[in-house]
Coordinates of C-alpha atoms and ligand atoms in Angstrom, one line a residue:
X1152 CA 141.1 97.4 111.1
X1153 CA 139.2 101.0 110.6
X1154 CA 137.5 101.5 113.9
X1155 CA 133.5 101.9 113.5
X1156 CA 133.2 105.4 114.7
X1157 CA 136.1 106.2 111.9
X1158 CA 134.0 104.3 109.4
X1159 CA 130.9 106.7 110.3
X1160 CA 132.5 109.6 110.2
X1161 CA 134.0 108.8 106.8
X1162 CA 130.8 108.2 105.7
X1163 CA 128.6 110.2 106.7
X1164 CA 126.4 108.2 108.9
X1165 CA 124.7 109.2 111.8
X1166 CA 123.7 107.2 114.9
X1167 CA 124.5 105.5 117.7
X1168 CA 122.6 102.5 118.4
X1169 CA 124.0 99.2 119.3
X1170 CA 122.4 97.6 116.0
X1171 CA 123.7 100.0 113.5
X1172 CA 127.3 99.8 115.0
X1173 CA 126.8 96.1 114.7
X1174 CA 125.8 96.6 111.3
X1175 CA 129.5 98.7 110.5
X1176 CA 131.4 96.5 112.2
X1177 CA 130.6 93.4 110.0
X1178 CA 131.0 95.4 107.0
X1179 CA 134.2 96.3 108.4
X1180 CA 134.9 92.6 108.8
X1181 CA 133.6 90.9 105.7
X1182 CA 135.4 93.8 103.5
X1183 CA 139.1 92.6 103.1
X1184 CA 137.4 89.1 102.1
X1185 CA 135.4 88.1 98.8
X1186 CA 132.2 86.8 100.3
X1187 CA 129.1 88.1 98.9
X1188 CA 126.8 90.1 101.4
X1189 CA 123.4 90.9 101.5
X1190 CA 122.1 94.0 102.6
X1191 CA 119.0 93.7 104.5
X1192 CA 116.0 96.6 105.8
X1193 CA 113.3 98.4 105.0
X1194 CA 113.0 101.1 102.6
X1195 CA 114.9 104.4 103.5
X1196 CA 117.1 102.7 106.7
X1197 CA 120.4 103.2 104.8
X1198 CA 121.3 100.3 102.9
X1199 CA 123.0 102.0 100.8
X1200 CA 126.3 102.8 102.3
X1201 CA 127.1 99.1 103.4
X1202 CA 128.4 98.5 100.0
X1203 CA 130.3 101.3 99.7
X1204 CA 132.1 100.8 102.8
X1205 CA 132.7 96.9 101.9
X1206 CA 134.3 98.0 98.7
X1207 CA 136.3 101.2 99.9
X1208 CA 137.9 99.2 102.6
X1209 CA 138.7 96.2 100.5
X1210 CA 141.7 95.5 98.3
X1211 CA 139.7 96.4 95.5
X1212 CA 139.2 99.8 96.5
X1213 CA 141.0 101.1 93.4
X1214 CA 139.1 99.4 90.9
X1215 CA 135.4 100.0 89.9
X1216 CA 132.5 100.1 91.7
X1217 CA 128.7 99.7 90.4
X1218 CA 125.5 100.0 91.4
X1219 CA 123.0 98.7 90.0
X1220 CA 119.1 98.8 90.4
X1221 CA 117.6 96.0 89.3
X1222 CA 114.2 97.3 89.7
X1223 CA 114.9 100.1 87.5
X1224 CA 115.8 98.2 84.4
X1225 CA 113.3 97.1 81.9
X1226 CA 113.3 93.1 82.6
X1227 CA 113.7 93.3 78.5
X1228 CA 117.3 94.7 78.8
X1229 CA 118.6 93.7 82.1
X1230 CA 120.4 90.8 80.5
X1231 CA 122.4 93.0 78.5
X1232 CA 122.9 95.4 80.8
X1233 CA 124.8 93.2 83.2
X1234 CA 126.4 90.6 80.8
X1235 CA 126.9 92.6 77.7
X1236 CA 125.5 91.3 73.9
X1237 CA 127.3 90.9 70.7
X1238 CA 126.5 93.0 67.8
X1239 CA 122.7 91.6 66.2
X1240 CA 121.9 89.9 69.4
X1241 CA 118.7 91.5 69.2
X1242 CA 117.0 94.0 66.8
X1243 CA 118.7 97.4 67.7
X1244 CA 121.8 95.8 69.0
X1245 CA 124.0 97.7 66.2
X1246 CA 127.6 97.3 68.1
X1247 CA 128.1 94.9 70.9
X1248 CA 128.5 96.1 74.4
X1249 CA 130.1 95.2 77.6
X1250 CA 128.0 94.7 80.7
X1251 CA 128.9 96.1 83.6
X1252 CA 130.4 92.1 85.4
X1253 CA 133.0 93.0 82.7
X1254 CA 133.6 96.8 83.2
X1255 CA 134.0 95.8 87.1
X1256 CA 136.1 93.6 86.2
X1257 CA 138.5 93.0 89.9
X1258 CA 135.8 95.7 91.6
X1259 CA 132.8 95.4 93.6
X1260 CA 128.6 95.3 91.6
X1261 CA 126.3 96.6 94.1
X1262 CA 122.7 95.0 93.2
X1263 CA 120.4 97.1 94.9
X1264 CA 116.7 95.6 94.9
X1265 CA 118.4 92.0 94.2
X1266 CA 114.7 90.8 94.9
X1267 CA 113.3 92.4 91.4
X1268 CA 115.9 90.4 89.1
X1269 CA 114.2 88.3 86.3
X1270 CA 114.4 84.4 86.8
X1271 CA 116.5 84.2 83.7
X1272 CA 119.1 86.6 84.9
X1273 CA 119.1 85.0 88.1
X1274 CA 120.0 82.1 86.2
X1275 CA 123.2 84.2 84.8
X1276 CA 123.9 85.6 88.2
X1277 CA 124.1 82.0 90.2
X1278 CA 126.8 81.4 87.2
X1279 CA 128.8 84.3 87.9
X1280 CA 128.9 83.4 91.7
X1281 CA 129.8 80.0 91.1
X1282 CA 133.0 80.1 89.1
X1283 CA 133.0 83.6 87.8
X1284 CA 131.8 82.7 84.2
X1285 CA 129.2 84.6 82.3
X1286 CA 128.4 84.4 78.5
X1287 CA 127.4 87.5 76.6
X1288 CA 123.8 87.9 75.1
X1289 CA 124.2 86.6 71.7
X1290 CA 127.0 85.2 72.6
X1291 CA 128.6 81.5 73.0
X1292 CA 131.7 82.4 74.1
X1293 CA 132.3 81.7 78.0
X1294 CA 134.1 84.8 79.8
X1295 CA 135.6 85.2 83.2
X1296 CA 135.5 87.9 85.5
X1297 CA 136.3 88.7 89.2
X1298 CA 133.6 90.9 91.0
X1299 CA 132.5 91.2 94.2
X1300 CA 128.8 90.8 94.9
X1301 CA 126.7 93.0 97.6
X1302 CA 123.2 92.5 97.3
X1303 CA 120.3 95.2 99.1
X1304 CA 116.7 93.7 99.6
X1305 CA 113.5 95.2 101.0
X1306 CA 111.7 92.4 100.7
X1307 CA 110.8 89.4 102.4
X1308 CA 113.3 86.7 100.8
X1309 CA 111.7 83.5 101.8
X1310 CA 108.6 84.9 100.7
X1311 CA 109.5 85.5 97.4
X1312 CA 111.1 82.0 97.3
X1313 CA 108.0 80.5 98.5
X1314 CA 105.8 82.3 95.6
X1315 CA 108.6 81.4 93.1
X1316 CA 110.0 84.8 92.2
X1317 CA 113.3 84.0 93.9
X1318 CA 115.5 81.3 93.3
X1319 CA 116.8 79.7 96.7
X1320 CA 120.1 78.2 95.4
X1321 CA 120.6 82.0 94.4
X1322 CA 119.6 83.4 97.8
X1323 CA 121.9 81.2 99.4
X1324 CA 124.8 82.4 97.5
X1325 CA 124.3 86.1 97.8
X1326 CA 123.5 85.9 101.4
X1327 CA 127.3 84.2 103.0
X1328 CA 126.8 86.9 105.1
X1329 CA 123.7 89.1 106.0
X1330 CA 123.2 92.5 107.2
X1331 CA 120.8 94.0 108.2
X1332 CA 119.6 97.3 109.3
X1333 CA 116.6 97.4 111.3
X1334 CA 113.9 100.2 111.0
X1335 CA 114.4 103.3 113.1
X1336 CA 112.0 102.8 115.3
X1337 CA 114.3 99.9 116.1
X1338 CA 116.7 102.4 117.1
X1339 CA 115.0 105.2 119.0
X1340 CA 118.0 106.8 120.3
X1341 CA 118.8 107.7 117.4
X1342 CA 116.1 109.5 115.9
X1343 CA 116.5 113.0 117.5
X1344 CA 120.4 112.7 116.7
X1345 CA 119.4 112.0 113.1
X1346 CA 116.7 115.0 113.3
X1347 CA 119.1 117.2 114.5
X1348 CA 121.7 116.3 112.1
X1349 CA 119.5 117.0 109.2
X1350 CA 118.3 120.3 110.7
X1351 CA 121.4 121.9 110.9
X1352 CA 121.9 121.0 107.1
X1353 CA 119.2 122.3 105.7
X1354 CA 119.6 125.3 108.2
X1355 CA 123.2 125.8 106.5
X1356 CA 121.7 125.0 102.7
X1357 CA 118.9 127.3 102.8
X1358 CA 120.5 130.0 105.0
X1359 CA 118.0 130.2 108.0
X1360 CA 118.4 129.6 111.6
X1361 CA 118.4 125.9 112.7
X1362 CA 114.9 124.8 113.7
X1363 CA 114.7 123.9 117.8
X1364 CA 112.2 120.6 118.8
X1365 CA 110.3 121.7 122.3
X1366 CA 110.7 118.7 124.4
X1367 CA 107.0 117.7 124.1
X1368 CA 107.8 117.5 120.1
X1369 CA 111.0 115.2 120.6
X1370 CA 108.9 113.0 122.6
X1371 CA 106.5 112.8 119.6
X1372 CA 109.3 112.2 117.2
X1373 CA 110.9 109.4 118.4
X1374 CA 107.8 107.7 119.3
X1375 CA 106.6 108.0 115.5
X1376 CA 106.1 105.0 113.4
X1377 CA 108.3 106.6 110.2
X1378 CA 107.5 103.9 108.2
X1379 CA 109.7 105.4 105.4
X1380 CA 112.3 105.2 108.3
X1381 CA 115.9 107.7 107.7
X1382 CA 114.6 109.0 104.5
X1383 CA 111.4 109.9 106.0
X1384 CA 112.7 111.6 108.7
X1385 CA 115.3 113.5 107.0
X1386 CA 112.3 114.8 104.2
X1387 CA 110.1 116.2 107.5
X1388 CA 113.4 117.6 108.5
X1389 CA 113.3 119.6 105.6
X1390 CA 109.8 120.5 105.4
X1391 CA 109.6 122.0 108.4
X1392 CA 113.4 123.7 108.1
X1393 CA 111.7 125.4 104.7
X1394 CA 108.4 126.6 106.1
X1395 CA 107.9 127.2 109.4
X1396 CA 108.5 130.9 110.0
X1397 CA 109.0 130.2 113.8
X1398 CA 112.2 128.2 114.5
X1399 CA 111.0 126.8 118.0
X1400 CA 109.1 123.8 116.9
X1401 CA 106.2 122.6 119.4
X1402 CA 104.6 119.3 119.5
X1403 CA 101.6 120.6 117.7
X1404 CA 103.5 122.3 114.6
X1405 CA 105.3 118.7 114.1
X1406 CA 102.1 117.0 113.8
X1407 CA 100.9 118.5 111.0
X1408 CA 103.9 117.0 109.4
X1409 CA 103.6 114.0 110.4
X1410 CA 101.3 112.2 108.1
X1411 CA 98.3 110.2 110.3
X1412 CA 97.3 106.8 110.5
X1413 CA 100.3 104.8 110.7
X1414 CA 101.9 106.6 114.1
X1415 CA 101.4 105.0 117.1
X1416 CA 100.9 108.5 118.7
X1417 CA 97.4 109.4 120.2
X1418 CA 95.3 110.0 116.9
X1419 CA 94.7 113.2 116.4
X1420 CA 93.1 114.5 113.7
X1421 CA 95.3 117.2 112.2
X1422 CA 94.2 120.1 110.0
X1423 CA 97.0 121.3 108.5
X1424 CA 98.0 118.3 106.3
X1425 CA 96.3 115.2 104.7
X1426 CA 98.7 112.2 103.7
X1427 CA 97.6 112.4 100.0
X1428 CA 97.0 116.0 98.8
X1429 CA 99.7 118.6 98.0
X1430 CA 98.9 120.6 101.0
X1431 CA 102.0 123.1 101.3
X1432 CA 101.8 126.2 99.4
X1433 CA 105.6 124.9 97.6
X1434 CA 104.2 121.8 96.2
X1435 CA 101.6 123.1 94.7
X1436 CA 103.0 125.5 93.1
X1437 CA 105.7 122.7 92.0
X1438 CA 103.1 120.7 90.3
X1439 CA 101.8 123.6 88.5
X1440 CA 105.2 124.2 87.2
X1441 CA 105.3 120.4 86.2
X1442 CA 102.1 120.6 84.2
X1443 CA 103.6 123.7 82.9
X1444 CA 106.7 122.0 81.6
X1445 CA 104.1 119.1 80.3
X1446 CA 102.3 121.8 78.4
X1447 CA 105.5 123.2 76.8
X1448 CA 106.7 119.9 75.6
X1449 CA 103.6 119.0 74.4
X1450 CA 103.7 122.6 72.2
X1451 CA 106.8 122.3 71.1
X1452 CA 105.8 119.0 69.9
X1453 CA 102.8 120.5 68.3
X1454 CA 105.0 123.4 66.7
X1455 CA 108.1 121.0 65.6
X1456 CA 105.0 119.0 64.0
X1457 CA 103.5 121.7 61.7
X1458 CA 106.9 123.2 60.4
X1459 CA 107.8 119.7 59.3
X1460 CA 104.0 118.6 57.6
X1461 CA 103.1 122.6 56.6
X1462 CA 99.8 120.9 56.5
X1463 CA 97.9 122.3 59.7
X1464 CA 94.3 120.1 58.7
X1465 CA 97.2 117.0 58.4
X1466 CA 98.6 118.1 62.2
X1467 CA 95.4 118.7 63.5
X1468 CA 93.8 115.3 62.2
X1469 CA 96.8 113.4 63.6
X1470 CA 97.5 115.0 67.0
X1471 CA 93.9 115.1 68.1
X1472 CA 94.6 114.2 71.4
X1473 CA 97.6 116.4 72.2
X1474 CA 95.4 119.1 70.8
X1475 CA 92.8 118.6 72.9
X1476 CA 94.9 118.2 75.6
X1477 CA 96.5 121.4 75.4
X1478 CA 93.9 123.5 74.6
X1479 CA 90.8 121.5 76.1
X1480 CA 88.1 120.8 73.3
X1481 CA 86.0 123.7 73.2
X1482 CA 88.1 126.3 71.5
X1483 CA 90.2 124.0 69.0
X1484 CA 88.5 125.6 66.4
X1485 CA 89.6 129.1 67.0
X1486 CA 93.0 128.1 67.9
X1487 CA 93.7 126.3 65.1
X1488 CA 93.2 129.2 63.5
X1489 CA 96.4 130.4 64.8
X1490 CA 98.0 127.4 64.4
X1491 CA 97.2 127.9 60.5
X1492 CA 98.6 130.9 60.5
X1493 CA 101.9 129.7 62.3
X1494 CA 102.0 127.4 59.7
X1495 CA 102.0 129.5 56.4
X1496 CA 105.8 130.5 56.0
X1497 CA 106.7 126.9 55.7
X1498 CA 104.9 126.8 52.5
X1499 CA 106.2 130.1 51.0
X1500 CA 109.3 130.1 48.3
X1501 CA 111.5 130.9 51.4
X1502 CA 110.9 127.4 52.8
X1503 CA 114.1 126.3 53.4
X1504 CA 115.8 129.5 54.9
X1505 CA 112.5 129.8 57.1
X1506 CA 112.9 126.1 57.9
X1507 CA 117.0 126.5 58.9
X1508 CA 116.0 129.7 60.8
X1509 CA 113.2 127.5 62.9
X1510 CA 115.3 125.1 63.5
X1511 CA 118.0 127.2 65.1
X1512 CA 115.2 128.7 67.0
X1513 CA 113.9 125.5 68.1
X1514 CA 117.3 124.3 68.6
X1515 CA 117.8 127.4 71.2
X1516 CA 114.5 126.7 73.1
X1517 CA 116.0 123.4 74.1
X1518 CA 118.8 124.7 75.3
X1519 CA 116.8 127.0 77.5
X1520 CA 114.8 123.6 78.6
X1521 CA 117.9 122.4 79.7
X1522 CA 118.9 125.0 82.1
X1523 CA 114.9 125.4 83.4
X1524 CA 114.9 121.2 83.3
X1525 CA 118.0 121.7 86.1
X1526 CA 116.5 123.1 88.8
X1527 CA 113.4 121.7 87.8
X1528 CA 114.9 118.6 88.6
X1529 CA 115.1 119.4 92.0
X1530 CA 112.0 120.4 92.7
X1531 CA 110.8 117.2 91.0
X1532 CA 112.7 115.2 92.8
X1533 CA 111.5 116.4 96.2
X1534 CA 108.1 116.3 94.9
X1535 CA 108.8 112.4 94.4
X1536 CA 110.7 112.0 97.5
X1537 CA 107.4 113.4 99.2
X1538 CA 105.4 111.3 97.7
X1539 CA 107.2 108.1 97.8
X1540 CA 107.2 108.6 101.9
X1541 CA 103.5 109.5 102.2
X1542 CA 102.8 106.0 101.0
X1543 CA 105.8 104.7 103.2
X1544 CA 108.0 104.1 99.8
X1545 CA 104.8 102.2 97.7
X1546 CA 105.6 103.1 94.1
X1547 CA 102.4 102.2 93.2
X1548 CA 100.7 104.3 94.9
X1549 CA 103.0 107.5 94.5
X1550 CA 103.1 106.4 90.8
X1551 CA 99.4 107.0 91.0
X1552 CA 99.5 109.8 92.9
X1553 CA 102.1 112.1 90.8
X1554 CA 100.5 110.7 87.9
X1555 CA 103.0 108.5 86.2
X1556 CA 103.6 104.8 85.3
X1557 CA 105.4 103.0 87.9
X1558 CA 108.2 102.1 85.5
X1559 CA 108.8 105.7 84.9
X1560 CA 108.9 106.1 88.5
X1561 CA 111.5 103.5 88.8
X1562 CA 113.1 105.2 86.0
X1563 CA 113.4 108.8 88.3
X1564 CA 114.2 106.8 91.2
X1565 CA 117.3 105.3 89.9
X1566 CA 118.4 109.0 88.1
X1567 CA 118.0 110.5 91.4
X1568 CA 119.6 107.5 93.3
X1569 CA 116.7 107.9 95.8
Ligands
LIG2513 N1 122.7 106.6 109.5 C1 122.5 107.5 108.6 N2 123.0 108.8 108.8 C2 122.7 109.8 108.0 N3 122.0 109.7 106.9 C3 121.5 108.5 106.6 C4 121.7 107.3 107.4 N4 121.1 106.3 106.9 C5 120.5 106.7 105.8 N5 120.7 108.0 105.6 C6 120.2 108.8 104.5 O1 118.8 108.4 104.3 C7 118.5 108.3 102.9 C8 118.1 106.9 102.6 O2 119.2 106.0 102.7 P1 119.4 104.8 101.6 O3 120.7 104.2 101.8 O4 119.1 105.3 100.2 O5 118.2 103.8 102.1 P2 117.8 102.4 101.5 O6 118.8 102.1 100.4 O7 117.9 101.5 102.6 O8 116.4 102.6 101.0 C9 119.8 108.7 102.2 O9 119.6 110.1 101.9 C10 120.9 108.5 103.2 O10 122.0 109.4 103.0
LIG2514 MG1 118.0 102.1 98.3

């Protein structure tokens, strides 16, 4: 059997406390056998690598493995998603498609967020874990496959079995055996480790000398709260590598990155950041570039519109709100005068040359997007990861905060795998 510090080292986790080691060593265990596990913890404590370990060291290490996020996926399609539908199961359903129970077919699902399923598809999922049968959507034929089930959870099971969310027949058959991985302020000794760890990555990714803790500051550290636990940690780890100038970190530099009000340090007010505003100089200027790329879309929009219609009054009367958007509603007037004018080749004899030739332009802007969407992406997603640990991994709020739906959120979580 693959010892535990092996295990750690293979993947990449970081730590010594008798808890996480207790952790690995049942996923160890439970990995040559079929039983379903459920990952336990908090948001950000590292759930994530239980399942890969169960399924790397298991027999079934050759075949697929999936992970799913089943908070990510519109309750709408889920079904689908997992089980598969025939062609015209549902309006848009022009081919049929295989869910992923079949694609994993002799591999290991990982359902991350297991709590967030549907009640239907729970339904579907008890089946599967039963005897291995599922039935496409649309479907009436009975099919079999052979997966392996890890389930992750940051929520309080028997709660949502008591409000009716969860089923309990369900929970009891995901849950043969449980794991869980307490917070990190469970695990104190590991925190500095952890800190230090991530230091000297950043140091090495963005080419600076590793940032030094003064023993006052390490004291602070591991008596922190970090609510949005290894994830947390690692994202103040990077703040700090990025912009502090001086390398030697004192207590007093590291509490203005550590956000107030849920640390159990004395309270002290700080005055160089505020849990909800974009305080540092990068995100800022991140955001601007965000509303930048808004803007663009929005013109391009605007532009694709009018050489289409050729009609600016048409354009204007039915994109009053992206107008006003762009341009705010004072001037509209005088810059839809321009907008006119942008408009006046697509009406000329030469329409269709002008049209191909607009096209290909428009067609080459995008392409540009594409590379500027890349490293945008990045920036984007530390600007989510920030928020998402300000309020201690609460969508809602850093939904409301970066000013977009929750769903869409979701949506960036899962493409990121945050
Ligand atoms: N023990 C660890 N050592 C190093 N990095 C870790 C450890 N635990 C978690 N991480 C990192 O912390 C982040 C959050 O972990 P993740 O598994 O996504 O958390 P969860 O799924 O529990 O919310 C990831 O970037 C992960 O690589
Ligand atoms: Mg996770």
């Amino acid at each position: 059997m693959e010892s535990i510090q092996a295990t750690k080292q293979r993947f990449g986790i970081i730590g010594n406390s008798a808890t996480l080691n207790r952790a690995i060593e049942k996923a160890i265990q439970v990995s040559p056998t079929d039983i379903s596990v459920l990952v336990t913890g908090e948001s950000g404590v590292g759930k994530e690598s239980i399942p890969k370990i169960i399924h790397q060291l298991s027999h079934r290490k050759h075949n697929k493995y999936i992970a799913v996020n089943c908070g990510a996926i519109p309750e709408g399609t889920i079904d689908s998603e997992l089980f598969g539908h025939e062609k015209g199961a549902f309006t848009g359903a022009t081919t049929s498609r295989s869910g992923y129970f079949e694609v994993a077919d002799g591999g290991t699902i990982f359902l991350d967020e297991v709590g967030e399923l549907p009640l239907t598809t729970q339904v579907r999922l008890l089946r599967v874990l039963e005897n291995g049968e599922f039935i496409k959507v649309g479907s009436s034929k009975v099919q079999k496959t052979n997966v392996r089930i890890v389930a992750a959870t940051n929520v309080n099971m028997f709660e949502a079995i008591k409000k009716e969310k969860f089923r309990e027949d369900l929970y009891y058959r995901l849950s043969t055996v449980e794991i869980n991985l307490p917070p990190l302020r469970e695990r104190q000794e590991d925190i500095h480790l952890l800190f230090r760890k991530f230091a000297s990555d950043f140091a090495l990714k963005y080419k600076m000398p590793t940032i030094k803790l003064s023993d006052d500051a390490i004291q602070n550290l591991i008596k922190f709260r970090w609510s949005g636990n290894i994830r947390q940690l690692r994202n103040v780890a990077e703040q700090i590598s990025v912009l502090e100038q001086n390398r030697a970190i004192s207590a007093d530099t590291l509490r203005g990155y550590l956000p107030s009000g849920n640390s159990n340090l004395p309270a002290v007010i700080s005055n160089t950041k505020s849990e909800s505003d974009f305080s540092s100089e990068r995100e800022i200027l991140y955001k601007v570039l965000f509303d930048m790329k808004a803007d663009l879309n929005d013109l391009k929009k605007l532009t694709m519109e009018l050489m289409k219609n050729g009609n600016a009054k048409d354009v204007q009367e039915d994109n009053q709100g992206l107008i006003e958007k762009i341009y705010g509603d004072n001037d509209t007037e005088e810059n839809l005068e321009d907008l006119q004018v942008l408009a006046i080749p697509q009406k000329s004899e030469n329409t269709k040359t002008y049209t191909a030739e607009t096209n290909d332009k428009y067609h080459f802007a995008e392409e540009i997007e594409e590379e500027e969407t890349l490293s945008l992406h990045d920036k984007e997603l530390e600007l989510i990861k920030k928020s998402l640990d300000r309020h201690s991994g609460k969508r809602k709020l850093a939904a409301e905060e970066l000013g977009i739906s929750e769903r869409t959120l979701y949506r960036k979580i899962k493409q990121f795998d945050l």
